[in-house]
Amino acid sequence: MKIICIGMAMLFGCYTSFAVSAEEEEQEYAEYMIVHPKPEDDWLFGFHSTISDSFYGTAKWFDSFFATDEDDDITPTSLARIRLGYEPRARDFAVFTQKFKLRVKLPNLEDRVDLLLSDEDDDSRTSTKDEADRLSRVNREEAFTASLRVVNVDNLGEFIDSRVGISGGDIFVKGRMKLQYELAEKHRFELEPSIYYYLDDGLGARLFMEYEFNYSEKQQFRVNYSMRGSESFHGYRWRHGYFYLHQIDRFRATSLGVEIYGEDNGDDDFFIDNTVLNYRFRVNAYRRWLYFEIEPFIEWPYDNDHKPTPGIALRVEGYFEKSQR
């Protein structure tokens, strides 16, 4: 169940909870998941084990630098996400995407320090959590990011972290605060300001705000807004997002959204860079760690005179978690 919640959270957030007995949960897994009678003969089982062991070996090796003799029995936790996609659209059919993210918790540093490896800027959070290739990235496309994150404060409704790392060959430091407020279990508001400094791009700041309304157990309306500015460009860049999310059951979820992003007070004064209308269907099938997505969408990009550009995205995503505690 943990992996399923992580997977759904990457797309929609685990905005609902379900009180289901262990017996009922096993019945649902048996209904939806295909289990090979001999796991050792199942190539998917071997594939998942190999990838998980590889990431875990990296985590253990890195964590060993901070170990003492008394900490020999402490082991780290690794969680990796790998996504492959084919996303053709009008006038551009050869669009293949691949993304990965690895997070390693370092217990020898009291579990307050993480190692983060990713092929996208980790602060490029969007409403659907993983659409950083199309939304809110600033001059860092296809950039590999490696950073050490320190969790400074982790309380209910309040989270502060800081990190130092390298992204696209540029060294950076960042600080971020996340504040969450809930009202009557149906309304949630999040405020996330951050500040960062890149050696090449200079000082920058970002503000993210989000409101969620859970008007039923499995349905949610979400609105968010983000803006960021930097010494590397004039003005500021912004994004609006409006979404209707529906969690059909434990294994299936949908999202209907409209996203608008652009620039203000820049070299071109004000303009809308792109508008995206999309519908996403996500399913956890065949294995508990394996997810499939289909997302038809229409874009109105600035560089195409805002003419409608239809497309479709087909993705497969795997989660690889391991801990020997």
PDB file of C-alpha atoms in Angstrom, residues 123-309:
ATOM      1  CA  ASP A 123      12.116  22.452  -7.234  1.00  0.00           C
ATOM      2  CA  SER A 124      10.230  22.350 -10.529  1.00  0.00           C
ATOM      3  CA  ARG A 125       7.138  21.116  -8.762  1.00  0.00           C
ATOM      4  CA  THR A 126       3.893  21.312 -10.664  1.00  0.00           C
ATOM      5  CA  SER A 127       0.299  20.535  -9.923  1.00  0.00           C
ATOM      6  CA  THR A 128       0.589  17.021 -11.287  1.00  0.00           C
ATOM      7  CA  LYS A 129       3.971  16.571  -9.566  1.00  0.00           C
ATOM      8  CA  ASP A 130       5.889  15.200 -12.494  1.00  0.00           C
ATOM      9  CA  GLU A 131       5.225  17.416 -15.520  1.00  0.00           C
ATOM     10  CA  ALA A 132       8.402  19.434 -15.128  1.00  0.00           C
ATOM     11  CA  ASP A 133       9.325  18.860 -18.768  1.00  0.00           C
ATOM     12  CA  ARG A 134       6.456  21.102 -19.882  1.00  0.00           C
ATOM     13  CA  LEU A 135       5.915  23.431 -16.960  1.00  0.00           C
ATOM     14  CA  SER A 136       7.774  25.953 -14.791  1.00  0.00           C
ATOM     15  CA  ARG A 137      11.355  25.074 -15.594  1.00  0.00           C
ATOM     16  CA  VAL A 138      13.688  28.015 -16.035  1.00  0.00           C
ATOM     17  CA  ASN A 139      16.695  27.604 -18.342  1.00  0.00           C
ATOM     18  CA  ARG A 140      17.488  24.098 -17.035  1.00  0.00           C
ATOM     19  CA  GLU A 141      16.002  21.714 -19.553  1.00  0.00           C
ATOM     20  CA  GLU A 142      17.503  18.235 -19.560  1.00  0.00           C
ATOM     21  CA  ALA A 143      19.716  19.183 -16.585  1.00  0.00           C
ATOM     22  CA  PHE A 144      21.057  16.512 -14.264  1.00  0.00           C
ATOM     23  CA  THR A 145      20.738  17.527 -10.623  1.00  0.00           C
ATOM     24  CA  ALA A 146      22.600  16.053  -7.650  1.00  0.00           C
ATOM     25  CA  SER A 147      22.178  17.546  -4.197  1.00  0.00           C
ATOM     26  CA  LEU A 148      22.392  16.940  -0.473  1.00  0.00           C
ATOM     27  CA  ARG A 149      19.275  18.035   1.375  1.00  0.00           C
ATOM     28  CA  VAL A 150      19.152  18.847   5.078  1.00  0.00           C
ATOM     29  CA  VAL A 151      15.754  18.744   6.799  1.00  0.00           C
ATOM     30  CA  ASN A 152      15.864  21.658   9.242  1.00  0.00           C
ATOM     31  CA  VAL A 153      12.263  21.545  10.515  1.00  0.00           C
ATOM     32  CA  ASP A 154       9.717  18.779  10.081  1.00  0.00           C
ATOM     33  CA  ASN A 155       6.600  19.470  12.119  1.00  0.00           C
ATOM     34  CA  LEU A 156       2.898  19.089  11.460  1.00  0.00           C
ATOM     35  CA  GLY A 157       2.040  21.755   8.908  1.00  0.00           C
ATOM     36  CA  GLU A 158       5.577  23.164   8.787  1.00  0.00           C
ATOM     37  CA  PHE A 159       8.592  21.923   6.834  1.00  0.00           C
ATOM     38  CA  ILE A 160      11.909  23.662   6.153  1.00  0.00           C
ATOM     39  CA  ASP A 161      14.811  22.223   4.200  1.00  0.00           C
ATOM     40  CA  SER A 162      18.020  23.428   2.604  1.00  0.00           C
ATOM     41  CA  ARG A 163      20.241  21.874  -0.010  1.00  0.00           C
ATOM     42  CA  VAL A 164      23.501  22.275  -1.858  1.00  0.00           C
ATOM     43  CA  GLY A 165      24.300  20.608  -5.156  1.00  0.00           C
ATOM     44  CA  ILE A 166      24.978  20.882  -8.850  1.00  0.00           C
ATOM     45  CA  SER A 167      22.460  21.224 -11.685  1.00  0.00           C
ATOM     46  CA  GLY A 168      23.377  21.406 -15.362  1.00  0.00           C
ATOM     47  CA  GLY A 169      26.998  22.036 -14.417  1.00  0.00           C
ATOM     48  CA  ASP A 170      26.068  24.964 -12.162  1.00  0.00           C
ATOM     49  CA  ILE A 171      26.598  24.822  -8.397  1.00  0.00           C
ATOM     50  CA  PHE A 172      23.662  26.010  -6.290  1.00  0.00           C
ATOM     51  CA  VAL A 173      22.331  26.412  -2.759  1.00  0.00           C
ATOM     52  CA  LYS A 174      18.616  26.527  -1.903  1.00  0.00           C
ATOM     53  CA  GLY A 175      16.362  27.105   1.047  1.00  0.00           C
ATOM     54  CA  ARG A 176      12.663  26.273   1.131  1.00  0.00           C
ATOM     55  CA  MET A 177       9.739  26.519   3.537  1.00  0.00           C
ATOM     56  CA  LYS A 178       6.419  24.654   3.240  1.00  0.00           C
ATOM     57  CA  LEU A 179       3.419  25.704   5.310  1.00  0.00           C
ATOM     58  CA  GLN A 180       0.162  23.729   5.222  1.00  0.00           C
ATOM     59  CA  TYR A 181      -3.196  24.674   6.696  1.00  0.00           C
ATOM     60  CA  GLU A 182      -6.291  22.481   6.866  1.00  0.00           C
ATOM     61  CA  LEU A 183      -9.845  23.514   7.648  1.00  0.00           C
ATOM     62  CA  ALA A 184     -12.761  21.167   8.366  1.00  0.00           C
ATOM     63  CA  GLU A 185     -10.977  18.264   6.612  1.00  0.00           C
ATOM     64  CA  LYS A 186     -12.222  19.540   3.247  1.00  0.00           C
ATOM     65  CA  HIS A 187     -10.024  22.559   2.639  1.00  0.00           C
ATOM     66  CA  ARG A 188      -6.248  22.618   2.474  1.00  0.00           C
ATOM     67  CA  PHE A 189      -3.968  25.524   1.666  1.00  0.00           C
ATOM     68  CA  GLU A 190      -0.235  25.296   1.045  1.00  0.00           C
ATOM     69  CA  LEU A 191       2.298  28.102   0.857  1.00  0.00           C
ATOM     70  CA  GLU A 192       5.822  27.334  -0.342  1.00  0.00           C
ATOM     71  CA  PRO A 193       8.363  30.163  -0.695  1.00  0.00           C
ATOM     72  CA  SER A 194      11.965  29.372  -1.617  1.00  0.00           C
ATOM     73  CA  ILE A 195      15.170  31.213  -2.374  1.00  0.00           C
ATOM     74  CA  TYR A 196      18.186  29.944  -4.286  1.00  0.00           C
ATOM     75  CA  TYR A 197      21.549  31.023  -5.675  1.00  0.00           C
ATOM     76  CA  TYR A 198      23.313  29.619  -8.759  1.00  0.00           C
ATOM     77  CA  LEU A 199      26.908  30.557  -9.522  1.00  0.00           C
ATOM     78  CA  ASP A 200      26.073  31.261 -13.167  1.00  0.00           C
ATOM     79  CA  ASP A 201      22.494  32.517 -12.914  1.00  0.00           C
ATOM     80  CA  GLY A 202      22.742  34.450  -9.669  1.00  0.00           C
ATOM     81  CA  LEU A 203      20.095  34.975  -7.006  1.00  0.00           C
ATOM     82  CA  GLY A 204      16.511  33.833  -7.524  1.00  0.00           C
ATOM     83  CA  ALA A 205      13.264  33.227  -5.658  1.00  0.00           C
ATOM     84  CA  ARG A 206      10.097  31.206  -6.153  1.00  0.00           C
ATOM     85  CA  LEU A 207       6.628  31.230  -4.617  1.00  0.00           C
ATOM     86  CA  PHE A 208       4.144  28.364  -4.892  1.00  0.00           C
ATOM     87  CA  MET A 209       0.565  28.469  -3.577  1.00  0.00           C
ATOM     88  CA  GLU A 210      -2.088  25.765  -3.747  1.00  0.00           C
ATOM     89  CA  TYR A 211      -5.658  25.322  -2.595  1.00  0.00           C
ATOM     90  CA  GLU A 212      -7.444  21.953  -2.457  1.00  0.00           C
ATOM     91  CA  PHE A 213     -11.124  21.307  -1.888  1.00  0.00           C
ATOM     92  CA  ASN A 214     -12.082  17.686  -1.150  1.00  0.00           C
ATOM     93  CA  TYR A 215     -15.788  17.813  -1.869  1.00  0.00           C
ATOM     94  CA  SER A 216     -16.193  14.030  -1.645  1.00  0.00           C
ATOM     95  CA  GLU A 217     -14.184  11.062  -0.425  1.00  0.00           C
ATOM     96  CA  LYS A 218     -12.565  10.415  -3.803  1.00  0.00           C
ATOM     97  CA  GLN A 219     -12.917  13.707  -5.664  1.00  0.00           C
ATOM     98  CA  GLN A 220     -10.945  16.881  -5.378  1.00  0.00           C
ATOM     99  CA  PHE A 221     -10.737  20.311  -6.973  1.00  0.00           C
ATOM    100  CA  ARG A 222      -7.294  21.898  -6.970  1.00  0.00           C
ATOM    101  CA  VAL A 223      -6.038  25.371  -7.884  1.00  0.00           C
ATOM    102  CA  ASN A 224      -2.433  26.453  -7.760  1.00  0.00           C
ATOM    103  CA  TYR A 225      -0.203  29.336  -8.769  1.00  0.00           C
ATOM    104  CA  SER A 226       3.557  29.669  -8.945  1.00  0.00           C
ATOM    105  CA  MET A 227       5.935  32.445  -9.921  1.00  0.00           C
ATOM    106  CA  ARG A 228       9.677  32.768  -9.974  1.00  0.00           C
ATOM    107  CA  GLY A 229      12.257  35.378 -10.768  1.00  0.00           C
ATOM    108  CA  SER A 230      16.019  35.350 -11.183  1.00  0.00           C
ATOM    109  CA  GLU A 231      18.945  37.615 -11.984  1.00  0.00           C
ATOM    110  CA  SER A 232      19.429  35.499 -15.124  1.00  0.00           C
ATOM    111  CA  PHE A 233      16.314  36.953 -16.818  1.00  0.00           C
ATOM    112  CA  HIS A 234      14.091  40.013 -16.624  1.00  0.00           C
ATOM    113  CA  GLY A 235      10.661  40.019 -15.056  1.00  0.00           C
ATOM    114  CA  TYR A 236       9.126  36.901 -13.578  1.00  0.00           C
ATOM    115  CA  ARG A 237       7.598  33.705 -14.900  1.00  0.00           C
ATOM    116  CA  TRP A 238       4.292  32.361 -13.657  1.00  0.00           C
ATOM    117  CA  ARG A 239       1.920  29.414 -14.008  1.00  0.00           C
ATOM    118  CA  HIS A 240      -1.759  28.857 -13.178  1.00  0.00           C
ATOM    119  CA  GLY A 241      -3.287  25.404 -12.800  1.00  0.00           C
ATOM    120  CA  TYR A 242      -6.903  24.274 -12.390  1.00  0.00           C
ATOM    121  CA  PHE A 243      -7.665  20.591 -11.857  1.00  0.00           C
ATOM    122  CA  TYR A 244     -10.408  18.124 -11.166  1.00  0.00           C
ATOM    123  CA  LEU A 245      -9.062  14.853  -9.711  1.00  0.00           C
ATOM    124  CA  HIS A 246     -10.931  11.615  -9.266  1.00  0.00           C
ATOM    125  CA  GLN A 247      -9.546   8.556  -7.515  1.00  0.00           C
ATOM    126  CA  ILE A 248     -11.650   5.722  -8.930  1.00  0.00           C
ATOM    127  CA  ASP A 249     -10.213   3.066  -6.612  1.00  0.00           C
ATOM    128  CA  ARG A 250      -6.866   2.030  -5.167  1.00  0.00           C
ATOM    129  CA  PHE A 251      -5.404   1.373  -8.569  1.00  0.00           C
ATOM    130  CA  ARG A 252      -6.978   3.898 -10.943  1.00  0.00           C
ATOM    131  CA  ALA A 253      -7.129   7.685 -10.955  1.00  0.00           C
ATOM    132  CA  THR A 254      -7.910  10.452 -13.431  1.00  0.00           C
ATOM    133  CA  SER A 255      -7.132  14.130 -13.743  1.00  0.00           C
ATOM    134  CA  LEU A 256      -8.692  16.821 -15.936  1.00  0.00           C
ATOM    135  CA  GLY A 257      -6.704  20.036 -15.979  1.00  0.00           C
ATOM    136  CA  VAL A 258      -6.072  23.410 -17.568  1.00  0.00           C
ATOM    137  CA  GLU A 259      -2.641  24.993 -17.181  1.00  0.00           C
ATOM    138  CA  ILE A 260      -1.562  28.433 -18.326  1.00  0.00           C
ATOM    139  CA  TYR A 261       1.949  29.733 -18.011  1.00  0.00           C
ATOM    140  CA  GLY A 262       3.785  32.785 -19.231  1.00  0.00           C
ATOM    141  CA  GLU A 263       5.948  35.778 -18.405  1.00  0.00           C
ATOM    142  CA  ASP A 264       5.395  39.288 -17.073  1.00  0.00           C
ATOM    143  CA  ASN A 265       7.602  42.383 -16.970  1.00  0.00           C
ATOM    144  CA  GLY A 266      10.194  40.631 -19.112  1.00  0.00           C
ATOM    145  CA  ASP A 267      11.847  41.550 -22.408  1.00  0.00           C
ATOM    146  CA  ASP A 268       8.499  41.058 -24.165  1.00  0.00           C
ATOM    147  CA  ASP A 269       6.540  42.659 -21.324  1.00  0.00           C
ATOM    148  CA  PHE A 270       3.545  40.311 -20.820  1.00  0.00           C
ATOM    149  CA  PHE A 271       2.797  37.206 -22.863  1.00  0.00           C
ATOM    150  CA  ILE A 272       1.282  33.747 -22.443  1.00  0.00           C
ATOM    151  CA  ASP A 273       3.874  31.132 -23.300  1.00  0.00           C
ATOM    152  CA  ASN A 274       1.508  28.167 -23.478  1.00  0.00           C
ATOM    153  CA  THR A 275      -1.926  26.894 -22.518  1.00  0.00           C
ATOM    154  CA  VAL A 276      -2.485  23.175 -21.975  1.00  0.00           C
ATOM    155  CA  LEU A 277      -5.730  21.242 -21.656  1.00  0.00           C
ATOM    156  CA  ASN A 278      -5.121  17.631 -20.643  1.00  0.00           C
ATOM    157  CA  TYR A 279      -6.844  14.533 -19.365  1.00  0.00           C
ATOM    158  CA  ARG A 280      -4.783  11.857 -17.638  1.00  0.00           C
ATOM    159  CA  PHE A 281      -5.674   8.300 -16.754  1.00  0.00           C
ATOM    160  CA  ARG A 282      -3.264   6.436 -14.478  1.00  0.00           C
ATOM    161  CA  VAL A 283      -3.472   2.795 -13.461  1.00  0.00           C
ATOM    162  CA  ASN A 284      -1.418   0.557 -11.207  1.00  0.00           C
ATOM    163  CA  ALA A 285      -1.472  -2.855 -12.914  1.00  0.00           C
ATOM    164  CA  TYR A 286       0.303  -6.201 -13.167  1.00  0.00           C
ATOM    165  CA  ARG A 287       2.755  -5.350 -10.371  1.00  0.00           C
ATOM    166  CA  ARG A 288       2.358  -3.173  -7.293  1.00  0.00           C
ATOM    167  CA  TRP A 289       5.336  -1.030  -8.324  1.00  0.00           C
ATOM    168  CA  LEU A 290       4.332  -0.590 -11.977  1.00  0.00           C
ATOM    169  CA  TYR A 291       2.133   2.229 -13.368  1.00  0.00           C
ATOM    170  CA  PHE A 292       0.775   3.080 -16.801  1.00  0.00           C
ATOM    171  CA  GLU A 293      -0.539   6.416 -18.047  1.00  0.00           C
ATOM    172  CA  ILE A 294      -2.343   7.737 -21.073  1.00  0.00           C
ATOM    173  CA  GLU A 295      -2.776  11.493 -21.461  1.00  0.00           C
ATOM    174  CA  PRO A 296      -4.413  13.153 -24.477  1.00  0.00           C
ATOM    175  CA  PHE A 297      -3.806  16.895 -24.505  1.00  0.00           C
ATOM    176  CA  ILE A 298      -4.105  20.057 -26.574  1.00  0.00           C
ATOM    177  CA  GLU A 299      -1.539  22.850 -26.386  1.00  0.00           C
ATOM    178  CA  TRP A 300      -1.673  26.437 -27.651  1.00  0.00           C
ATOM    179  CA  PRO A 301       2.050  27.364 -27.695  1.00  0.00           C
ATOM    180  CA  TYR A 302       3.356  30.888 -28.176  1.00  0.00           C
ATOM    181  CA  ASP A 303       5.989  29.786 -30.685  1.00  0.00           C
ATOM    182  CA  ASN A 304       3.216  28.414 -32.930  1.00  0.00           C
ATOM    183  CA  ASP A 305       1.078  31.575 -32.788  1.00  0.00           C
ATOM    184  CA  HIS A 306      -1.145  29.902 -30.189  1.00  0.00           C
ATOM    185  CA  LYS A 307      -2.560  27.503 -32.760  1.00  0.00           C
ATOM    186  CA  PRO A 308      -4.064  24.336 -31.247  1.00  0.00           C
ATOM    187  CA  THR A 309      -1.556  21.485 -31.150  1.00  0.00           C
TER     188      THR A 309
END
